[in-house]
mmCIF file of C-alpha atoms and ligand atoms in Angstrom:
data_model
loop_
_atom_site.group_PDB
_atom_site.id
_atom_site.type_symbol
_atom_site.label_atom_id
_atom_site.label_comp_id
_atom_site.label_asym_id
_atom_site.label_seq_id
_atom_site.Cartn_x
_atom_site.Cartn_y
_atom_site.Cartn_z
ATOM 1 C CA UNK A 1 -206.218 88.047 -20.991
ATOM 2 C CA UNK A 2 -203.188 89.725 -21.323
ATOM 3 C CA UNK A 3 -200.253 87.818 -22.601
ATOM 4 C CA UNK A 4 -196.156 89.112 -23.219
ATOM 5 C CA UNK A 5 -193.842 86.998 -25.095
ATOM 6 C CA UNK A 6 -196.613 84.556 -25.072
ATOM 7 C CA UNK A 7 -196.855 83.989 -21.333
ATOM 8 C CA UNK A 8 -200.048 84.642 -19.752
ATOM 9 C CA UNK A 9 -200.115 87.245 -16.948
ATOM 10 C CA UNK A 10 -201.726 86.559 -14.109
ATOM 11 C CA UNK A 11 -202.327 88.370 -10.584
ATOM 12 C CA UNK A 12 -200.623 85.389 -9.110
ATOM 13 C CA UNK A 13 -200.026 82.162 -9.806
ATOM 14 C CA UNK A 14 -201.579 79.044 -8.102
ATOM 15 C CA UNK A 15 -199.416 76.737 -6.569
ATOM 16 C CA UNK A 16 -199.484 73.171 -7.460
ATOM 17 C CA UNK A 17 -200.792 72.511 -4.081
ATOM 18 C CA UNK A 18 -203.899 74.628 -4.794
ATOM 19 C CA UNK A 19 -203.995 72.798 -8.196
ATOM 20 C CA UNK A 20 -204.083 69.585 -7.148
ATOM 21 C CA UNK A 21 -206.684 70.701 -4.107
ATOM 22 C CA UNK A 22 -208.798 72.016 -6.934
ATOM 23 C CA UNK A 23 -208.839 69.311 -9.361
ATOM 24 C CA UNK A 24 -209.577 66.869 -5.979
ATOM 25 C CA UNK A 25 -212.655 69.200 -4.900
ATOM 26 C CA UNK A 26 -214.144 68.973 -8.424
ATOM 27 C CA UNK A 27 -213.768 65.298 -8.524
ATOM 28 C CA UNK A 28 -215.034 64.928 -5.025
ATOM 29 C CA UNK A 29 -218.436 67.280 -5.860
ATOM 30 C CA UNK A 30 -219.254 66.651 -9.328
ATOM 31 C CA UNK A 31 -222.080 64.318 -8.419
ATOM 32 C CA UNK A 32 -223.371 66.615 -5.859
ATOM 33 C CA UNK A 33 -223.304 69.127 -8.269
ATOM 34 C CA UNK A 34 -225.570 67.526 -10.708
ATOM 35 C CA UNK A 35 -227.992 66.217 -8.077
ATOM 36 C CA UNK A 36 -228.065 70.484 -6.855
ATOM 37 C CA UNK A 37 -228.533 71.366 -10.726
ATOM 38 C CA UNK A 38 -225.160 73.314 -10.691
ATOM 39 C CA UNK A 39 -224.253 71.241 -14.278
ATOM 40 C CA UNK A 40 -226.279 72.427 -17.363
ATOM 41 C CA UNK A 41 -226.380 72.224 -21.388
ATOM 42 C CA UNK A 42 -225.626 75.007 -23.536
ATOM 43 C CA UNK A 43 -226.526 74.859 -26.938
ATOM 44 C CA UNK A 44 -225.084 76.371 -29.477
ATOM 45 C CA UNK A 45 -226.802 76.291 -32.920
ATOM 46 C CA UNK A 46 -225.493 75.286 -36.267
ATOM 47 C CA UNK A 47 -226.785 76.308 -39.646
ATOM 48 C CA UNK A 48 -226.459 74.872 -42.636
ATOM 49 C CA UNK A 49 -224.877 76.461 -46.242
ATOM 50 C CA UNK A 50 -226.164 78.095 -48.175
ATOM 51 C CA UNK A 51 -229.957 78.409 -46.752
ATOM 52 C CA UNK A 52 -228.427 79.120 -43.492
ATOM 53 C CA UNK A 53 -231.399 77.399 -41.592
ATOM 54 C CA UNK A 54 -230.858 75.887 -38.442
ATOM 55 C CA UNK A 55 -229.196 72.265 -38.878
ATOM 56 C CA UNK A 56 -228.853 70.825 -35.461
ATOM 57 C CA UNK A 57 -227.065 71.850 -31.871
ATOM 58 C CA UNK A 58 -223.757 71.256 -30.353
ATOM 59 C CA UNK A 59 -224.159 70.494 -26.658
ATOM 60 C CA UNK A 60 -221.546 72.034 -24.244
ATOM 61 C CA UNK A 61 -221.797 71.522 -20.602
ATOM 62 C CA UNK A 62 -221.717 74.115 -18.185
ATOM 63 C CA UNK A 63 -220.688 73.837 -14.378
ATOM 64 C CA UNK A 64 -221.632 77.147 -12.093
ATOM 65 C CA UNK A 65 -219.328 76.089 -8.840
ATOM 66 C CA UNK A 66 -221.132 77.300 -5.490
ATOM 67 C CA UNK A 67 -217.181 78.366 -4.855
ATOM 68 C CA UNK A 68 -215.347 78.900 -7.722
ATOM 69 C CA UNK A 69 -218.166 80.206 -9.956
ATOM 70 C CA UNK A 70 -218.582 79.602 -13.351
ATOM 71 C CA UNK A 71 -216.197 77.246 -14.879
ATOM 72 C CA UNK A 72 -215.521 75.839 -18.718
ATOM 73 C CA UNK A 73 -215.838 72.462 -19.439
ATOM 74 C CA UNK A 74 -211.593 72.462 -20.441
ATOM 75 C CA UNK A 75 -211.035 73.512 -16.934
ATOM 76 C CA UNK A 76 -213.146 70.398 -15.584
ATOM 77 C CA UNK A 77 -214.234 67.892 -18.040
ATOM 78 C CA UNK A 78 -210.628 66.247 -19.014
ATOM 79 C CA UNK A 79 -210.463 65.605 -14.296
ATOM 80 C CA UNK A 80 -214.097 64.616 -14.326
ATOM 81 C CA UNK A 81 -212.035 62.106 -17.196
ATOM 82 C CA UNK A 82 -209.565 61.016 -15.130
ATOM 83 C CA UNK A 83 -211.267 59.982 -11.668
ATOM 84 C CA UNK A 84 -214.036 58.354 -13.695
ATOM 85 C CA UNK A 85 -216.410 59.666 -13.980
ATOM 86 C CA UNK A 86 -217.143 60.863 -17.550
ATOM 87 C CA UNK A 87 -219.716 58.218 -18.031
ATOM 88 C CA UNK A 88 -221.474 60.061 -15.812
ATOM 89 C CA UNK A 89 -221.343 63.210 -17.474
ATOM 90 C CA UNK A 90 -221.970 61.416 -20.571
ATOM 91 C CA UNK A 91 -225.253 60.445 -19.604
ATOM 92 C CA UNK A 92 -226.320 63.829 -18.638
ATOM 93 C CA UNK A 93 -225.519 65.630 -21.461
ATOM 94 C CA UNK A 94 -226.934 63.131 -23.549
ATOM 95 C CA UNK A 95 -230.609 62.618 -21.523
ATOM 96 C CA UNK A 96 -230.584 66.546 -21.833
ATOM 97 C CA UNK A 97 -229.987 67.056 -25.382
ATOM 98 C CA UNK A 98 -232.484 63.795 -26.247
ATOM 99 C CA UNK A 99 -235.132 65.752 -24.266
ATOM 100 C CA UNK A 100 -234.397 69.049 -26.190
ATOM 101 C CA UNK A 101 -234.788 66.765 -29.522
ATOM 102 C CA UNK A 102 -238.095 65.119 -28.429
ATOM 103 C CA UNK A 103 -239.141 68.428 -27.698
ATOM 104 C CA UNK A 104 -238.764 69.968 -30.797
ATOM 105 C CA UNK A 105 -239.890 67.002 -32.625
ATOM 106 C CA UNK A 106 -243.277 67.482 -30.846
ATOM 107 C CA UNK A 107 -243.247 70.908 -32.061
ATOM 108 C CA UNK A 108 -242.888 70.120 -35.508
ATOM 109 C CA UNK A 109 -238.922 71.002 -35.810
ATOM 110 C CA UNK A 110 -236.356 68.604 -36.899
ATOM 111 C CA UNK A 111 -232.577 69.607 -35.089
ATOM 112 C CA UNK A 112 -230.388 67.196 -34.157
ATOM 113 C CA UNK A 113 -228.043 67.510 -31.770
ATOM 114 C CA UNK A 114 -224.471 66.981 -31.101
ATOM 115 C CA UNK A 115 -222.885 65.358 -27.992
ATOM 116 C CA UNK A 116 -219.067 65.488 -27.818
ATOM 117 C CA UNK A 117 -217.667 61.919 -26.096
ATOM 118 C CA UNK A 118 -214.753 61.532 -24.487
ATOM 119 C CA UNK A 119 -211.710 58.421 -25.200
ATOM 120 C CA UNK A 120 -213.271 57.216 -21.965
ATOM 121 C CA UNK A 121 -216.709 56.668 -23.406
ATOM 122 C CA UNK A 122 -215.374 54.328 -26.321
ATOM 123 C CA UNK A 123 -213.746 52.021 -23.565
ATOM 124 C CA UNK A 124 -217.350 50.983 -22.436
ATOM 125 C CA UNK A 125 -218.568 48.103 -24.026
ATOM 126 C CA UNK A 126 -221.957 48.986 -22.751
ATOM 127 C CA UNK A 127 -221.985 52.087 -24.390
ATOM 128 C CA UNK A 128 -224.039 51.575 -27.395
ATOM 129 C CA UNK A 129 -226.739 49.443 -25.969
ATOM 130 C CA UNK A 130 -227.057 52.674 -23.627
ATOM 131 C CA UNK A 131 -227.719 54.711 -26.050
ATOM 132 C CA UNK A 132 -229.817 52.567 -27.945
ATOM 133 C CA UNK A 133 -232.036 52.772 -24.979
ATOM 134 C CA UNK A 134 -231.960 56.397 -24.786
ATOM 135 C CA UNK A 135 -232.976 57.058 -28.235
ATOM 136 C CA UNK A 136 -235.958 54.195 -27.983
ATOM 137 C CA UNK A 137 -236.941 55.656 -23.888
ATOM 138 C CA UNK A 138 -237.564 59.313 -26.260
ATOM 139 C CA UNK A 139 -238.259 57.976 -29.559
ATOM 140 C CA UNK A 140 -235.558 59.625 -31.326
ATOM 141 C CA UNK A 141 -234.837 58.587 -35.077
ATOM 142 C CA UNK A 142 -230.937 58.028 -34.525
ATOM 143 C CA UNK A 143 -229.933 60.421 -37.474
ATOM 144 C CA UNK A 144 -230.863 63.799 -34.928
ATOM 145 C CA UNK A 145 -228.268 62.350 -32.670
ATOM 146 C CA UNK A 146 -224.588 63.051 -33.713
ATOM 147 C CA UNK A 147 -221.636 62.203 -31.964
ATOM 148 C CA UNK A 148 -218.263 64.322 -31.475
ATOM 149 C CA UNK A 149 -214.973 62.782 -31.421
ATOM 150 C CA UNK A 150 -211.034 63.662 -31.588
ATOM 151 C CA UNK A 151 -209.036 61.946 -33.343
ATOM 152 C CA UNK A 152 -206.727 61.778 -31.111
ATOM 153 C CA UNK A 153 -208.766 60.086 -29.134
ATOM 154 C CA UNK A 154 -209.553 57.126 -31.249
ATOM 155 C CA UNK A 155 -206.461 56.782 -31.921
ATOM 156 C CA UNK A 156 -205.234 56.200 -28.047
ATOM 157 C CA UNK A 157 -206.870 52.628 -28.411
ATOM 158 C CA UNK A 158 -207.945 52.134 -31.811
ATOM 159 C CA UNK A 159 -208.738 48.397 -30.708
ATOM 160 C CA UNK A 160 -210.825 48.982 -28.396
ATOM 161 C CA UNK A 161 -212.626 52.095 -30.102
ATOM 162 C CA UNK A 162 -213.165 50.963 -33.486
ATOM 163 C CA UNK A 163 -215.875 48.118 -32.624
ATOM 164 C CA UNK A 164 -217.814 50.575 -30.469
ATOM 165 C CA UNK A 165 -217.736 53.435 -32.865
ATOM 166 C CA UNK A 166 -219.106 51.071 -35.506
ATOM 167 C CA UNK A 167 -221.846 49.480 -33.482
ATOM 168 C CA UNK A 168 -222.811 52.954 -32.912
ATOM 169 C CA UNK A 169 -222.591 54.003 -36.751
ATOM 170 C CA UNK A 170 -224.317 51.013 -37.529
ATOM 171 C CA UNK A 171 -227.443 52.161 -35.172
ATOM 172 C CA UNK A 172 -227.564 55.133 -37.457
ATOM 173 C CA UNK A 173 -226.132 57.891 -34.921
ATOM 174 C CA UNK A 174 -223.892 60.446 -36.948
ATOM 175 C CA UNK A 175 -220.184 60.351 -36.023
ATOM 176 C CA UNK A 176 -218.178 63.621 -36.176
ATOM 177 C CA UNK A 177 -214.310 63.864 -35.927
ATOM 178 C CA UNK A 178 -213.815 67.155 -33.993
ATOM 179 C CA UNK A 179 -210.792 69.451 -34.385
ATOM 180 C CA UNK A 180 -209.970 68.486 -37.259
ATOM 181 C CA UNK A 181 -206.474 69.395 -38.674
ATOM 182 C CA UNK A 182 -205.423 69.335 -35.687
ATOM 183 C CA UNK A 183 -202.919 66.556 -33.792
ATOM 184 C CA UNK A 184 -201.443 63.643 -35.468
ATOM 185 C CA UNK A 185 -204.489 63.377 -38.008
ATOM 186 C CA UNK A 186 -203.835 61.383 -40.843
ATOM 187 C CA UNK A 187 -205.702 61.166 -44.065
ATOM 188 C CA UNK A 188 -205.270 57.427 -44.485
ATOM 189 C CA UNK A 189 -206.825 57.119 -41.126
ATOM 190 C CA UNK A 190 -209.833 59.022 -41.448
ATOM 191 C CA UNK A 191 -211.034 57.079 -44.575
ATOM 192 C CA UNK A 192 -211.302 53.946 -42.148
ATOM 193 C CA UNK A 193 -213.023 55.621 -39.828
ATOM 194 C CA UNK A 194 -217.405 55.098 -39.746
ATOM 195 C CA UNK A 195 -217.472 58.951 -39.385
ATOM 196 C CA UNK A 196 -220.366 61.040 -41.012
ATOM 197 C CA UNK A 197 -219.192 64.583 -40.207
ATOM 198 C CA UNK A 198 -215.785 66.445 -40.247
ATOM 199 C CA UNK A 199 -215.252 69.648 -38.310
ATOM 200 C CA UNK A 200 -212.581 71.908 -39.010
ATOM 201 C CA UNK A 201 -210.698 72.684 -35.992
ATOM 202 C CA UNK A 202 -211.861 76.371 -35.185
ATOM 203 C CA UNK A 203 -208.151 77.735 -35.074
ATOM 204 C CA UNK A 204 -207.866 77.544 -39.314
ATOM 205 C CA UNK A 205 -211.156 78.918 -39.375
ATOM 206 C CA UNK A 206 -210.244 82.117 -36.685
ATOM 207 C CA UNK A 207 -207.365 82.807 -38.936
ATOM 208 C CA UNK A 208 -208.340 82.189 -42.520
ATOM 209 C CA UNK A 209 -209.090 85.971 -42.939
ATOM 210 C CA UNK A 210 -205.890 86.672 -42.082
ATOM 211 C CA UNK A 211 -203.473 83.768 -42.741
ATOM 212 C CA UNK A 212 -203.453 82.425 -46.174
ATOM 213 C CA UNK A 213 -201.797 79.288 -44.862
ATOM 214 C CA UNK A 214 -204.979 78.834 -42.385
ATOM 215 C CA UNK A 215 -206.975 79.404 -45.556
ATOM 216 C CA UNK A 216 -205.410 76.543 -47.248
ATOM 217 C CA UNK A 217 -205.717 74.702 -44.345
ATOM 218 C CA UNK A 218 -209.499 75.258 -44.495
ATOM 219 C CA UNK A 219 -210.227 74.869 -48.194
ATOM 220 C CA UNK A 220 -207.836 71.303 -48.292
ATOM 221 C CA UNK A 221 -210.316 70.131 -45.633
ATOM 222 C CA UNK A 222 -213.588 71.195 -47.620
ATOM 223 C CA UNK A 223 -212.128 69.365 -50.517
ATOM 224 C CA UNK A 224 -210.734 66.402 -48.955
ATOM 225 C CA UNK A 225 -213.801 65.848 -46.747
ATOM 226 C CA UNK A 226 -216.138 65.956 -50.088
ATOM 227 C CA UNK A 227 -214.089 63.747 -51.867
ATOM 228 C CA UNK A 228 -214.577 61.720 -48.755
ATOM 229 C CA UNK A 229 -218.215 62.082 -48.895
ATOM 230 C CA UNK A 230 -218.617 63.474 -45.826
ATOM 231 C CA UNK A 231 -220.456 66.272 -44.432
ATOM 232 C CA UNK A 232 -218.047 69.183 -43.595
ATOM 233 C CA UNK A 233 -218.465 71.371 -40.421
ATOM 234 C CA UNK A 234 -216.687 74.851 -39.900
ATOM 235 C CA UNK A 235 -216.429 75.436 -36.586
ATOM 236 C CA UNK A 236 -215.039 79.393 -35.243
ATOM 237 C CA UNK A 237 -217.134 81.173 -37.713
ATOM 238 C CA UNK A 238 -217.228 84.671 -36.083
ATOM 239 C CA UNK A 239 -217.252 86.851 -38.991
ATOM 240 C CA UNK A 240 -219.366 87.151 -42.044
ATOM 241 C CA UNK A 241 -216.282 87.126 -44.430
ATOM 242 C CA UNK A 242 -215.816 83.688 -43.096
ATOM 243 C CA UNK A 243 -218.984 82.290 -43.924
ATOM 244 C CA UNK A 244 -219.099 83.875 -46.724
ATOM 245 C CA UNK A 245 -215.615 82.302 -47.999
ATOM 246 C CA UNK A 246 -216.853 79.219 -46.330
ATOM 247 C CA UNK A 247 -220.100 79.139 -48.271
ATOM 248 C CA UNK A 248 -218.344 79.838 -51.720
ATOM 249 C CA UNK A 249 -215.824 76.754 -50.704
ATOM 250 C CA UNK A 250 -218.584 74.927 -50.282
ATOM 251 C CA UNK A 251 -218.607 74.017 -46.132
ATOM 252 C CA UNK A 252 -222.020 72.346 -45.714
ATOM 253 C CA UNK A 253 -222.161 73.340 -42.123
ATOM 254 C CA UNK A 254 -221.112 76.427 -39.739
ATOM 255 C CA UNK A 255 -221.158 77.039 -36.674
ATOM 256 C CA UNK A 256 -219.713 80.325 -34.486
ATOM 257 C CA UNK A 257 -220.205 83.443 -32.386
ATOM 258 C CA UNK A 258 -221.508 84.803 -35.751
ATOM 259 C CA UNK A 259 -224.289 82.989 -35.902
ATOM 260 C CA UNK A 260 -225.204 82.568 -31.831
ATOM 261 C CA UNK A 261 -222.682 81.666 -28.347
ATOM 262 C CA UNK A 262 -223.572 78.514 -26.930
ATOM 263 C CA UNK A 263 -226.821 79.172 -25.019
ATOM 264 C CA UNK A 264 -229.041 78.054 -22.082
ATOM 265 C CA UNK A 265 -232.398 76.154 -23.321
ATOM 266 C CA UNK A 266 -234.461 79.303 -22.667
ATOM 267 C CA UNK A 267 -232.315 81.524 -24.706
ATOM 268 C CA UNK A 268 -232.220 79.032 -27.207
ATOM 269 C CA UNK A 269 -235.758 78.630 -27.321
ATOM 270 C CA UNK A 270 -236.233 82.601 -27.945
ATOM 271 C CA UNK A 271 -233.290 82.568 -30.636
ATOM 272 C CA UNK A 272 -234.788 79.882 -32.668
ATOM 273 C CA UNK A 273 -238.184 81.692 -32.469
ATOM 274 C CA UNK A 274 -237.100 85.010 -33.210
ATOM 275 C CA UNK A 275 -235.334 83.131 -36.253
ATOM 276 C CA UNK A 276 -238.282 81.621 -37.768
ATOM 277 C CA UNK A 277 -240.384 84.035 -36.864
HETATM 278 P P1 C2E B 301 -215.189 71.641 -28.753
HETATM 279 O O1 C2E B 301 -215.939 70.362 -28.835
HETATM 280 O O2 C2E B 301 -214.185 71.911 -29.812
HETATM 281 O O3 C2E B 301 -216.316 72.774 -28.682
HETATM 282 C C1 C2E B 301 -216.227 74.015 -29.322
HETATM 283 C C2 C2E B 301 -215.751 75.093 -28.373
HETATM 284 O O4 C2E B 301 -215.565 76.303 -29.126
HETATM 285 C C3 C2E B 301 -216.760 75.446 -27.278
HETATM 286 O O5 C2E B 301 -216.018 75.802 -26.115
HETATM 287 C C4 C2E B 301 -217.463 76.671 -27.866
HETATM 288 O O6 C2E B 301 -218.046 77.514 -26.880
HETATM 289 C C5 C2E B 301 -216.318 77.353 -28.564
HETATM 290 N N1 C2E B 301 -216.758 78.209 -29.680
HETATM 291 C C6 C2E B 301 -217.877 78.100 -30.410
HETATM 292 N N2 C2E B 301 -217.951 79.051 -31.371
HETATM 293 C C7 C2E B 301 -216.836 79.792 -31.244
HETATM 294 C C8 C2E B 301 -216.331 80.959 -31.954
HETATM 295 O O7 C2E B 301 -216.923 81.473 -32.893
HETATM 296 N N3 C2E B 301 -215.126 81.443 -31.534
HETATM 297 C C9 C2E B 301 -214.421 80.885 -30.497
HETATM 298 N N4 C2E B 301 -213.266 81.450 -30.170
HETATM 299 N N5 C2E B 301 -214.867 79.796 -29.805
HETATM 300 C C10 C2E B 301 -216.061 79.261 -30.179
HETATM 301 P P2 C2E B 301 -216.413 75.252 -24.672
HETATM 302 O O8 C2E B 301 -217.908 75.227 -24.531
HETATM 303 O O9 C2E B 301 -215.615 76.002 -23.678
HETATM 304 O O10 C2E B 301 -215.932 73.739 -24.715
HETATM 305 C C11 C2E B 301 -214.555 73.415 -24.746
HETATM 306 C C12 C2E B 301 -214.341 71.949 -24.978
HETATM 307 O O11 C2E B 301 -214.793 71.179 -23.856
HETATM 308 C C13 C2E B 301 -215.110 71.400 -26.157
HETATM 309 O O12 C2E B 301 -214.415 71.734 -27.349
HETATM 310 C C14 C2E B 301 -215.114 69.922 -25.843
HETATM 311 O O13 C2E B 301 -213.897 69.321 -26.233
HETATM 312 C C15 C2E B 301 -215.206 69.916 -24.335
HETATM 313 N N6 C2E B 301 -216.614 69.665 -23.930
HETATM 314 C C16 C2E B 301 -217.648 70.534 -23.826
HETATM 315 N N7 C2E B 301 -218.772 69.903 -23.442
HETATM 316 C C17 C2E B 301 -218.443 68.598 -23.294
HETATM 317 C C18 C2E B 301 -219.174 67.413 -22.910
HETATM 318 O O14 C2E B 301 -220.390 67.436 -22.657
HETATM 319 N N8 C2E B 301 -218.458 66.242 -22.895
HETATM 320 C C19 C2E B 301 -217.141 66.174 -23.199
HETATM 321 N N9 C2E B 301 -216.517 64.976 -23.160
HETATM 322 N N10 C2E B 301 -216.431 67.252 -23.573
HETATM 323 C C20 C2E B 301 -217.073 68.448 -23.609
HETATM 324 CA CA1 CA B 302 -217.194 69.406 -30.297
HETATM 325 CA CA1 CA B 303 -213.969 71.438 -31.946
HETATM 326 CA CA1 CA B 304 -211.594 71.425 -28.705
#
């Protein structure tokens, strides 16, 4: 997209009439949707440093509108949030990614895969014991599943967030702060935190070739992270001059156009064959 003066330009722009219309429509048909298999999973692989085998999956839903046409989960996930509905979505993602998981386990191949929650999901009391039933309905070992929060949005309710994430840390399900660096993120904070994972917010990782600042940014995290004990995920990686930096820093994990785009089961299927082939 073009931008000037860091505007976007656009051929017009919507009212906030056709906004609101918009956001109400997607509310309204999101179930429909699902039912008509217009919601899917995208995968996108992660492999691990240095071996650079394949480590588990991030799972990002997809929406293909009969109207509007394909549309990002930023553009519909955070009103799917708001009327909601997000346990809803929840739920899919996650019965998708546990089949991909059970799948792979009966072919022999251990991935886990990564399901980003929302605020909304850590309100729900009843959240864990759903899960629990998930993982025991496909005999999943709880370690393949990892889950993806902001910090940010533990932080809106601590209270009520901190019980939940810990009955679900103490079923053995990874937890992953997302974005990290990003936001009001405190160091303090993330020591009492159950979390497994760190990912460095893609942004440092776009600009470490260029911005030494970003690459401070990055290397602080690797650091801090280890010292933590935690596992340390570079998200962004779209270059091989960032992996490579990112493998000498020591990142256990990356992630990025480099290695694959987030892709449908099929074409994730054929990637991870043609891989270890
Ligand atoms: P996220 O969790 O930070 O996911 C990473 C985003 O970065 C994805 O965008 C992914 O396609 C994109 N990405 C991956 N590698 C690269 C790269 O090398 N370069 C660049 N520039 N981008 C890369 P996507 O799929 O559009 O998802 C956007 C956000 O929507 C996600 O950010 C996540 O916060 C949210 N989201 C996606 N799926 C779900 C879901 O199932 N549930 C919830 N609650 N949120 C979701
Ligand atoms: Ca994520
Ligand atoms: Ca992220
Ligand atoms: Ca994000």
């Amino acid at each position: 997209r073009a931008t000037r003066g860091g505007e976007e330009v656009r051929g017009y722009a919507p009212s906030m009439g056709q906004i609101f219309l918009r956001r109400f429509q997607l509310v309204t048909q999101f179930r429909q949707s699902l039912e008509d298999g217009h919601v899917s999973v995208h995968y996108q692989p992660k492999i691990s440093l240095p071996n650079r085998q394949v480590q588990g999956v991030e799972a990002l839903v997809r929406w293909v509108h009969p109207e509007f046409g394909r549309l990002g989960p930023d553009e519909f996930v955070p009103a799917i949030e708001a009327a909601g509905l997000i346990g809803v979505l929840t739920s899919f993602v996650l019965e998708e990614s546990l089949k991909r998981v059970r799948k792979w386990l009966d072919e022999g191949l251990r991935i886990s895969a990564a399901v980003n929650l929302s605020v909304r999901n850590l309100a729900d009391e009843d959240f864990p014991a759903k899960v629990q039933r998930e993982l025991e309905r496909f005999d999943i070992p709880p370690e393949l599943l990892t889950f993806e929060l902001t910090e940010s949005g533990v932080m809106s309710d601590p209270q009520k967030a901190l019980p939940i994430l810990r009955e679900l840390h103490s079923l053995g399900i990874e937890l992953a702060v997302d974005d990290f660096g990003t936001g009001y993120s405190s160091l303090a904070y993330l020591r009492q935190l159950p979390v497994d994972q760190v990912k460095i917010d893609k942004s440092f990782v776009l600009g470490m070739g260029t911005d030494l600042g970003d690459l401070a940014v990055v290397r602080s995290i690797v650091e801090l992270g280890h010292s933590l004990g935690l596992t340390v995920v570079a998200e962004g990686v779209e270059e091989d001059v960032a992996r490579d930096q990112l493998e000498a820093m020591g990142c256990d994990v990356a992630q990025g156009y480099l290695i694959s785009r987030p892709l449908p089961e099929d074409r994730l299927e054929a990637w991870l064959q043609a891989r270890t082939a």
